[in-house]
PDB file of C-alpha atoms in Angstrom:
ATOM      1  CA  UNK A 281     294.472 140.017  76.055  1.00 50.00           C
ATOM      2  CA  UNK A 282     295.709 141.981  78.929  1.00 49.00           C
ATOM      3  CA  UNK A 283     293.142 144.976  77.936  1.00 52.00           C
ATOM      4  CA  UNK A 284     290.404 142.439  78.747  1.00 53.00           C
ATOM      5  CA  UNK A 285     293.096 141.391  82.360  1.00 53.00           C
ATOM      6  CA  UNK A 286     292.957 144.626  82.987  1.00 51.00           C
ATOM      7  CA  UNK A 287     288.720 145.066  82.680  1.00 52.00           C
ATOM      8  CA  UNK A 288     288.859 142.398  84.926  1.00 52.00           C
ATOM      9  CA  UNK A 289     291.086 143.912  87.210  1.00 55.00           C
ATOM     10  CA  UNK A 290     289.341 147.102  87.247  1.00 52.00           C
ATOM     11  CA  UNK A 291     285.814 146.051  86.634  1.00 57.00           C
ATOM     12  CA  UNK A 292     286.923 143.504  90.931  1.00 58.00           C
ATOM     13  CA  UNK A 293     288.274 146.511  92.249  1.00 53.00           C
ATOM     14  CA  UNK A 294     285.548 149.126  91.498  1.00 53.00           C
ATOM     15  CA  UNK A 295     283.129 145.870  93.187  1.00 54.00           C
ATOM     16  CA  UNK A 296     285.099 145.751  95.695  1.00 55.00           C
ATOM     17  CA  UNK A 297     285.474 149.465  96.251  1.00 55.00           C
ATOM     18  CA  UNK A 298     282.170 151.092  95.682  1.00 70.00           C
ATOM     19  CA  UNK A 299     279.434 148.942  97.598  1.00 84.00           C
ATOM     20  CA  UNK A 300     276.838 148.088  95.682  1.00 82.00           C
ATOM     21  CA  UNK A 301     276.548 144.608  94.415  1.00 85.00           C
ATOM     22  CA  UNK A 302     276.081 142.945  91.267  1.00 83.00           C
ATOM     23  CA  UNK A 303     272.196 143.460  92.000  1.00 80.00           C
ATOM     24  CA  UNK A 304     273.127 146.263  92.809  1.00 80.00           C
ATOM     25  CA  UNK A 305     274.312 148.204  90.180  1.00 83.00           C
ATOM     26  CA  UNK A 306     271.931 145.948  87.296  1.00 74.00           C
ATOM     27  CA  UNK A 307     268.500 147.544  88.835  1.00 69.00           C
ATOM     28  CA  UNK A 308     270.494 150.744  88.876  1.00 75.00           C
ATOM     29  CA  UNK A 309     271.117 150.657  84.934  1.00 80.00           C
ATOM     30  CA  UNK A 310     267.678 149.149  84.424  1.00 73.00           C
ATOM     31  CA  UNK A 311     266.636 152.381  85.549  1.00 67.00           C
ATOM     32  CA  UNK A 312     268.265 154.465  83.890  1.00 75.00           C
ATOM     33  CA  UNK A 313     267.165 153.060  81.035  1.00 78.00           C
ATOM     34  CA  UNK A 314     263.540 152.797  81.675  1.00 67.00           C
ATOM     35  CA  UNK A 315     264.280 157.106  82.172  1.00 71.00           C
ATOM     36  CA  UNK A 316     265.424 157.192  79.143  1.00 71.00           C
ATOM     37  CA  UNK A 317     262.700 155.352  77.626  1.00 72.00           C
ATOM     38  CA  UNK A 318     260.579 156.958  79.404  1.00 70.00           C
ATOM     39  CA  UNK A 319     261.773 160.008  77.592  1.00 65.00           C
ATOM     40  CA  UNK A 320     262.265 158.147  74.709  1.00 66.00           C
ATOM     41  CA  UNK A 321     265.440 157.862  74.532  1.00 61.00           C
ATOM     42  CA  UNK A 322     267.386 154.555  74.816  1.00 57.00           C
ATOM     43  CA  UNK A 323     266.314 151.134  73.384  1.00 56.00           C
ATOM     44  CA  UNK A 324     263.959 150.151  74.782  1.00 54.00           C
ATOM     45  CA  UNK A 325     261.827 154.295  74.440  1.00 53.00           C
ATOM     46  CA  UNK A 326     258.023 154.140  72.816  1.00 55.00           C
ATOM     47  CA  UNK A 327     258.267 149.540  72.141  1.00 51.00           C
ATOM     48  CA  UNK A 328     257.648 148.236  75.256  1.00 58.00           C
ATOM     49  CA  UNK A 329     253.885 149.912  77.351  1.00 81.00           C
ATOM     50  CA  UNK A 330     253.888 149.758  81.051  1.00 90.00           C
ATOM     51  CA  UNK A 331     252.025 146.269  80.700  1.00 93.00           C
ATOM     52  CA  UNK A 332     253.799 144.979  79.105  1.00 93.00           C
ATOM     53  CA  UNK A 333     257.057 145.853  80.876  1.00 92.00           C
ATOM     54  CA  UNK A 334     255.949 144.446  84.353  1.00 96.00           C
ATOM     55  CA  UNK A 335     254.154 141.355  82.365  1.00 96.00           C
ATOM     56  CA  UNK A 336     257.749 140.889  80.848  1.00 95.00           C
ATOM     57  CA  UNK A 337     259.340 141.740  84.333  1.00 96.00           C
ATOM     58  CA  UNK A 338     257.299 138.538  85.756  1.00 97.00           C
ATOM     59  CA  UNK A 339     258.049 136.588  83.049  1.00 97.00           C
ATOM     60  CA  UNK A 340     261.515 137.066  83.963  1.00 95.00           C
ATOM     61  CA  UNK A 341     261.369 135.931  87.829  1.00 97.00           C
ATOM     62  CA  UNK A 342     261.440 132.253  89.360  1.00 97.00           C
ATOM     63  CA  UNK A 343     257.392 130.196  90.055  1.00 98.00           C
ATOM     64  CA  UNK A 344     257.972 130.775  93.735  1.00 97.00           C
ATOM     65  CA  UNK A 345     257.967 135.376  93.053  1.00 98.00           C
ATOM     66  CA  UNK A 346     256.553 135.071  89.478  1.00 98.00           C
ATOM     67  CA  UNK A 347     253.450 133.986  91.829  1.00 98.00           C
ATOM     68  CA  UNK A 348     252.762 136.073  94.522  1.00 98.00           C
ATOM     69  CA  UNK A 349     253.538 139.028  92.170  1.00 98.00           C
ATOM     70  CA  UNK A 350     251.417 138.162  89.449  1.00 98.00           C
ATOM     71  CA  UNK A 351     248.411 138.014  92.496  1.00 98.00           C
ATOM     72  CA  UNK A 352     249.380 141.471  93.830  1.00 98.00           C
ATOM     73  CA  UNK A 353     249.482 142.729  90.232  1.00 98.00           C
ATOM     74  CA  UNK A 354     245.902 141.589  90.479  1.00 98.00           C
ATOM     75  CA  UNK A 355     245.077 142.778  93.219  1.00 98.00           C
ATOM     76  CA  UNK A 356     246.485 146.375  92.345  1.00 98.00           C
ATOM     77  CA  UNK A 357     244.543 146.353  88.894  1.00 98.00           C
ATOM     78  CA  UNK A 358     241.542 145.817  90.131  1.00 98.00           C
ATOM     79  CA  UNK A 359     242.018 148.023  93.738  1.00 98.00           C
ATOM     80  CA  UNK A 360     243.141 150.837  91.855  1.00 98.00           C
ATOM     81  CA  UNK A 361     243.061 150.680  88.369  1.00 98.00           C
ATOM     82  CA  UNK A 362     244.553 154.913  87.836  1.00 97.00           C
ATOM     83  CA  UNK A 363     247.154 153.305  88.778  1.00 98.00           C
ATOM     84  CA  UNK A 364     249.801 153.485  85.735  1.00 96.00           C
ATOM     85  CA  UNK A 365     251.822 149.729  85.862  1.00 97.00           C
ATOM     86  CA  UNK A 366     255.896 150.335  84.827  1.00 95.00           C
ATOM     87  CA  UNK A 367     258.658 149.022  86.325  1.00 95.00           C
ATOM     88  CA  UNK A 368     260.807 151.369  88.547  1.00 94.00           C
ATOM     89  CA  UNK A 369     264.994 149.518  88.593  1.00 90.00           C
ATOM     90  CA  UNK A 370     263.259 146.374  87.062  1.00 91.00           C
ATOM     91  CA  UNK A 371     260.724 145.384  89.456  1.00 95.00           C
ATOM     92  CA  UNK A 372     256.858 145.753  89.428  1.00 97.00           C
ATOM     93  CA  UNK A 373     255.170 149.399  90.000  1.00 98.00           C
ATOM     94  CA  UNK A 374     252.176 151.256  90.648  1.00 98.00           C
ATOM     95  CA  UNK A 375     251.955 154.796  90.026  1.00 97.00           C
ATOM     96  CA  UNK A 376     249.888 158.475  89.406  1.00 97.00           C
ATOM     97  CA  UNK A 377     250.869 161.114  87.374  1.00 94.00           C
ATOM     98  CA  UNK A 378     254.148 159.492  86.608  1.00 91.00           C
ATOM     99  CA  UNK A 379     255.738 158.594  90.921  1.00 96.00           C
ATOM    100  CA  UNK A 380     254.780 155.293  92.394  1.00 97.00           C
ATOM    101  CA  UNK A 381     252.947 155.190  95.024  1.00 98.00           C
ATOM    102  CA  UNK A 382     252.779 151.420  94.912  1.00 98.00           C
ATOM    103  CA  UNK A 383     255.839 148.555  93.238  1.00 98.00           C
ATOM    104  CA  UNK A 384     256.762 144.164  94.485  1.00 98.00           C
ATOM    105  CA  UNK A 385     259.943 143.370  94.115  1.00 97.00           C
ATOM    106  CA  UNK A 386     261.143 139.368  93.449  1.00 97.00           C
ATOM    107  CA  UNK A 387     263.179 138.006  96.961  1.00 97.00           C
ATOM    108  CA  UNK A 388     264.940 137.050  94.068  1.00 95.00           C
ATOM    109  CA  UNK A 389     266.154 140.248  93.295  1.00 91.00           C
ATOM    110  CA  UNK A 390     268.461 140.753  95.959  1.00 90.00           C
ATOM    111  CA  UNK A 391     268.596 137.287  97.678  1.00 93.00           C
ATOM    112  CA  UNK A 392     266.693 138.651 100.419  1.00 95.00           C
ATOM    113  CA  UNK A 393     264.967 134.687 102.368  1.00 96.00           C
ATOM    114  CA  UNK A 394     261.959 137.331 101.201  1.00 97.00           C
ATOM    115  CA  UNK A 395     259.932 138.916  98.172  1.00 98.00           C
ATOM    116  CA  UNK A 396     258.907 142.842  99.288  1.00 98.00           C
ATOM    117  CA  UNK A 397     255.909 145.272  99.133  1.00 98.00           C
ATOM    118  CA  UNK A 398     256.305 148.350  99.656  1.00 98.00           C
ATOM    119  CA  UNK A 399     254.935 151.776  99.522  1.00 98.00           C
ATOM    120  CA  UNK A 400     255.940 155.056  98.799  1.00 97.00           C
ATOM    121  CA  UNK A 401     255.347 158.333  99.582  1.00 96.00           C
ATOM    122  CA  UNK A 402     252.909 159.554  97.198  1.00 96.00           C
ATOM    123  CA  UNK A 403     251.201 156.564  98.906  1.00 98.00           C
ATOM    124  CA  UNK A 404     248.690 158.138 101.106  1.00 97.00           C
ATOM    125  CA  UNK A 405     248.965 155.654 104.039  1.00 97.00           C
ATOM    126  CA  UNK A 406     249.922 157.548 106.896  1.00 96.00           C
ATOM    127  CA  UNK A 407     248.551 156.686 110.037  1.00 94.00           C
ATOM    128  CA  UNK A 408     249.917 158.840 113.453  1.00 96.00           C
ATOM    129  CA  UNK A 409     253.388 159.683 113.236  1.00 97.00           C
ATOM    130  CA  UNK A 410     254.703 156.010 111.857  1.00 96.00           C
ATOM    131  CA  UNK A 411     253.922 153.412 110.205  1.00 95.00           C
ATOM    132  CA  UNK A 412     255.106 150.699 108.143  1.00 96.00           C
ATOM    133  CA  UNK A 413     256.248 151.888 104.386  1.00 97.00           C
ATOM    134  CA  UNK A 414     257.633 147.872 102.951  1.00 98.00           C
ATOM    135  CA  UNK A 415     256.545 144.619 103.956  1.00 98.00           C
ATOM    136  CA  UNK A 416     257.482 141.463 103.793  1.00 98.00           C
ATOM    137  CA  UNK A 417     255.357 138.526 101.950  1.00 98.00           C
ATOM    138  CA  UNK A 418     257.424 134.770 101.710  1.00 97.00           C
ATOM    139  CA  UNK A 419     253.408 133.729 100.758  1.00 97.00           C
ATOM    140  CA  UNK A 420     249.936 135.338 100.384  1.00 97.00           C
ATOM    141  CA  UNK A 421     246.930 133.718 102.044  1.00 98.00           C
ATOM    142  CA  UNK A 422     243.681 134.725 101.358  1.00 98.00           C
ATOM    143  CA  UNK A 423     243.751 137.447 104.685  1.00 98.00           C
ATOM    144  CA  UNK A 424     246.934 138.610 103.254  1.00 98.00           C
ATOM    145  CA  UNK A 425     245.381 138.830 100.052  1.00 98.00           C
ATOM    146  CA  UNK A 426     242.571 141.314 101.652  1.00 98.00           C
ATOM    147  CA  UNK A 427     244.836 143.022 103.157  1.00 98.00           C
ATOM    148  CA  UNK A 428     246.738 143.916 100.695  1.00 98.00           C
ATOM    149  CA  UNK A 429     243.688 145.295  98.883  1.00 98.00           C
ATOM    150  CA  UNK A 430     243.487 147.314 101.438  1.00 98.00           C
ATOM    151  CA  UNK A 431     246.599 148.870 101.800  1.00 98.00           C
ATOM    152  CA  UNK A 432     246.862 149.377  98.125  1.00 98.00           C
ATOM    153  CA  UNK A 433     242.721 151.494  98.004  1.00 98.00           C
ATOM    154  CA  UNK A 434     244.048 153.365 101.454  1.00 98.00           C
ATOM    155  CA  UNK A 435     247.461 154.762 100.172  1.00 98.00           C
ATOM    156  CA  UNK A 436     245.281 156.203  96.651  1.00 98.00           C
ATOM    157  CA  UNK A 437     242.547 157.850  98.728  1.00 95.00           C
TER     158      UNK A 437
END
């Protein structure tokens, strides 16, 4: 009993001093598991394909996030079928040569008011000396979907 109390107190102190929220720590643990699985180690090694991992991530999301994420998934896989679906920090992502190009972050992941569609430096979106790499999404219209398709096309061109 004393050991449990000490552990809880230690965890509380760590949370107060390390600056990471519980959600951020969970995302880091998910990323560590993804890296182990990619190297053929850990409990998820060789068990789940990238596509299935992405579908599993959607299944765990609240309905609002899931609807947006699944629509983005359909757009990305249609517009850029050569991108490899995978999870990245536990969220759906799409990579080329193992490097994430585009990702979806559910609003529920870090308890924010909007989901995020983001692009990493592998994305070829350069436009002058400054351009956006992430977009807040609260819902998707047909115009939004067309814009996402265009961004993904440009990102992999």
